[in-house]
Amino acid sequence: LAGGVRAGQGCYDGAMVFGAPFISGKDSLNNEFRTDTGETITLRHLLHHTSGLRDTYPDLLLLAGWRFTDLITQDDCLGLIRSQRGLSFPPGLEHLYVNANYVLLAEVVARVSGAAFGTFLRERVFDPLGMADTLVMDDVFAVMPRRALGYYSDEGSAGWHNLPLTDSVLGSTNVYSSAADLARWLANLRDHGIGGEAVWEAMLTLGSLADG
């Protein structure tokens, strides 16, 4: 996601999700995702999970009545983010992992690049690395060749149970790959062929809170 933000010409600190225009001349996220507190959330806050946003998937969805077997889309998560009117803490003051940060970052990459998130990753990352078995699944009804299905053992009941994946949430999940493709990805982490040194340094840079 750090590479996607950089490739889309997003500025980690200057591009605001809340409080100021996102990118001049482009569709603005600040009018779409707004809190009553007027706090400014930057891309860096999202990348380092210091935004203060409340989680959407699965926590708020479950509180709203969703079940794990219900269909959950990217728009469902974005709708819950739009409906938030407060934060768990002021941006930059605390760290709290929430999937909402990655959901918004995927939306940023899509809007800035002008391409669907999965298309962007395929053209800019997967294809150049030869990761032919890797894709972003943004349609739960699509057929995926050679897909491995999940199952689980429920304490107190006999045998194993099917664990259907019924969400098409992007950013925090739904990248499918193979062992061979993951080896290609690990080689890129060593060689820095895709993204270059700047992205690699950004990925390794520790975040800091507002109070240091």
XYZ file of C-alpha atoms in Angstrom:
212
model
C 0.000 0.000 0.000
C 2.892 2.344 0.657
C 4.102 1.648 -2.869
C 0.623 2.184 -4.266
C 0.264 5.523 -2.542
C 3.651 6.633 -3.849
C 2.960 5.390 -7.381
C -0.322 7.285 -7.357
C 1.593 10.452 -6.447
C -0.047 10.681 -3.037
C 1.887 12.565 -0.365
C 2.072 10.740 2.952
C 1.608 13.895 5.015
C 0.050 16.413 2.661
C -2.783 14.334 1.198
C -5.628 14.488 3.668
C -8.476 12.059 4.018
C -10.281 14.335 6.449
C -10.225 18.082 6.747
C -8.562 19.293 3.536
C -8.791 18.578 -0.201
C -7.383 15.168 -0.994
C -5.646 16.012 -4.270
C -6.196 19.242 -6.154
C -8.370 18.791 -9.222
C -9.428 15.251 -8.291
C -12.379 13.754 -6.482
C -12.050 14.757 -2.842
C -12.436 12.245 -0.051
C -12.681 14.866 2.636
C -16.319 15.699 1.871
C -17.217 12.020 1.709
C -15.506 10.844 4.897
C -15.843 13.425 7.633
C -15.992 13.469 11.422
C -17.777 15.992 13.566
C -14.527 16.602 15.438
C -12.893 18.270 12.436
C -9.709 16.236 12.920
C -7.283 15.875 10.017
C -6.187 12.342 9.128
C -3.238 11.924 6.773
C -2.160 8.970 4.682
C 0.714 8.459 7.110
C -1.805 8.071 9.941
C -3.573 5.378 7.932
C -0.338 3.571 7.045
C 0.834 3.526 10.681
C -2.597 2.867 12.236
C -2.593 6.080 14.233
C -5.708 7.536 12.580
C -8.093 6.980 15.477
C -10.673 5.471 13.134
C -12.941 2.795 14.531
C -12.785 -0.599 12.918
C -15.406 -1.599 10.396
C -14.565 -5.126 9.350
C -15.566 -7.226 11.131
C -16.227 -5.448 14.439
C -18.739 -2.734 13.545
C -20.387 -4.941 10.933
C -21.060 -7.598 13.561
C -22.461 -4.961 15.919
C -24.685 -3.767 13.066
C -26.163 -7.248 12.703
C -23.977 -8.856 10.059
C -22.993 -12.506 10.421
C -19.688 -14.009 9.341
C -21.482 -15.870 6.552
C -23.178 -12.731 5.177
C -21.947 -11.073 2.006
C -19.715 -8.109 2.918
C -18.537 -5.718 0.210
C -16.078 -2.853 0.027
C -19.018 -0.452 -0.186
C -20.415 -1.859 3.080
C -17.162 -1.003 4.862
C -16.881 2.410 3.225
C -20.462 3.135 4.260
C -19.620 2.442 7.895
C -16.562 4.692 7.680
C -18.731 7.454 6.199
C -21.181 7.112 9.087
C -18.520 7.571 11.790
C -18.802 10.934 13.501
C -16.105 10.512 16.100
C -12.689 8.936 16.590
C -11.267 6.609 19.206
C -8.491 9.158 19.826
C -7.057 12.254 18.095
C -4.993 11.285 15.022
C -1.349 10.664 15.791
C -1.684 10.287 19.561
C -2.090 6.511 19.819
C -1.594 3.318 17.817
C -4.492 0.945 17.167
C -4.651 -1.546 14.315
C -7.971 -1.336 12.468
C -8.844 -2.731 9.037
C -10.591 0.548 8.201
C -7.188 2.160 7.610
C -6.281 -0.344 4.891
C -9.774 -0.172 3.373
C -9.365 3.579 2.938
C -5.823 3.238 1.577
C -7.062 0.831 -1.091
C -9.698 3.408 -2.014
C -7.010 6.100 -2.206
C -4.893 3.980 -4.568
C -7.902 3.294 -6.807
C -9.034 6.910 -7.009
C -5.615 8.435 -7.545
C -4.504 5.851 -10.124
C -7.860 5.776 -11.906
C -7.778 1.970 -11.920
C -9.489 -0.660 -9.807
C -7.322 -1.672 -6.847
C -6.865 -5.212 -8.174
C -6.028 -3.947 -11.663
C -3.450 -1.547 -10.247
C -1.714 -4.302 -8.286
C -1.782 -6.693 -11.230
C -0.293 -4.157 -13.656
C 2.200 -2.544 -11.293
C 3.221 -5.437 -9.028
C 2.003 -8.950 -9.858
C 2.645 -9.060 -13.621
C 6.105 -7.402 -13.490
C 7.164 -9.918 -10.820
C 5.771 -12.877 -12.750
C 3.174 -13.601 -10.038
C 0.697 -15.267 -12.406
C -1.169 -17.058 -9.602
C -1.783 -13.920 -7.514
C -4.884 -11.761 -7.711
C -7.177 -9.492 -5.732
C -10.567 -11.147 -5.319
C -13.108 -8.337 -5.480
C -16.041 -10.584 -6.456
C -17.043 -13.386 -4.094
C -18.968 -15.078 -6.911
C -16.008 -15.270 -9.306
C -14.471 -18.671 -9.997
C -10.838 -18.933 -8.930
C -8.919 -21.826 -10.512
C -7.146 -24.155 -8.053
C -8.420 -22.209 -5.061
C -7.838 -23.841 -1.664
C -10.926 -23.737 0.550
C -10.878 -23.115 4.285
C -12.302 -25.251 7.053
C -12.299 -25.242 10.829
C -12.864 -27.444 13.848
C -15.449 -26.100 16.265
C -14.796 -26.958 19.900
C -17.612 -29.106 21.207
C -18.697 -30.512 17.848
C -17.354 -33.458 15.950
C -15.487 -33.238 12.680
C -14.580 -30.346 10.429
C -16.741 -27.589 8.974
C -16.576 -25.569 5.780
C -15.432 -21.972 6.333
C -16.839 -19.937 3.446
C -15.231 -16.614 2.615
C -18.078 -14.293 1.696
C -16.461 -10.869 1.646
C -14.920 -8.768 -1.115
C -13.268 -6.199 1.160
C -10.091 -4.687 -0.292
C -6.941 -3.342 1.296
C -6.983 -5.453 4.429
C -7.701 -8.842 2.852
C -8.587 -10.820 -0.286
C -5.206 -11.081 -1.981
C -4.864 -14.713 -3.086
C -1.516 -16.194 -4.005
C 0.571 -19.368 -4.192
C 3.729 -20.497 -2.432
C 5.756 -19.992 -5.618
C 4.418 -16.465 -6.111
C 5.097 -15.564 -2.483
C 8.702 -16.648 -3.054
C 8.845 -14.164 -5.949
C 7.448 -11.485 -3.634
C 10.070 -12.262 -0.998
C 12.785 -12.004 -3.657
C 11.504 -8.521 -4.499
C 11.763 -7.520 -0.854
C 15.431 -8.440 -1.137
C 16.106 -6.934 -4.575
C 13.730 -3.914 -4.487
C 12.950 -4.273 -8.192
C 9.343 -3.127 -7.869
C 8.908 0.081 -5.917
C 12.565 0.951 -5.676
C 14.621 2.081 -2.725
C 12.274 4.911 -1.742
C 9.332 2.575 -1.145
C 11.564 0.079 0.655
C 12.832 2.796 2.992
C 9.270 3.975 3.624
C 8.196 0.429 4.513
C 11.043 0.132 7.032
C 10.592 3.565 8.580
C 9.090 3.350 12.042
C 6.109 5.544 12.701
C 6.030 7.950 15.595
C 3.275 9.395 17.715
C 2.610 13.118 18.015
C 4.293 13.213 21.417
C 7.386 11.409 20.104
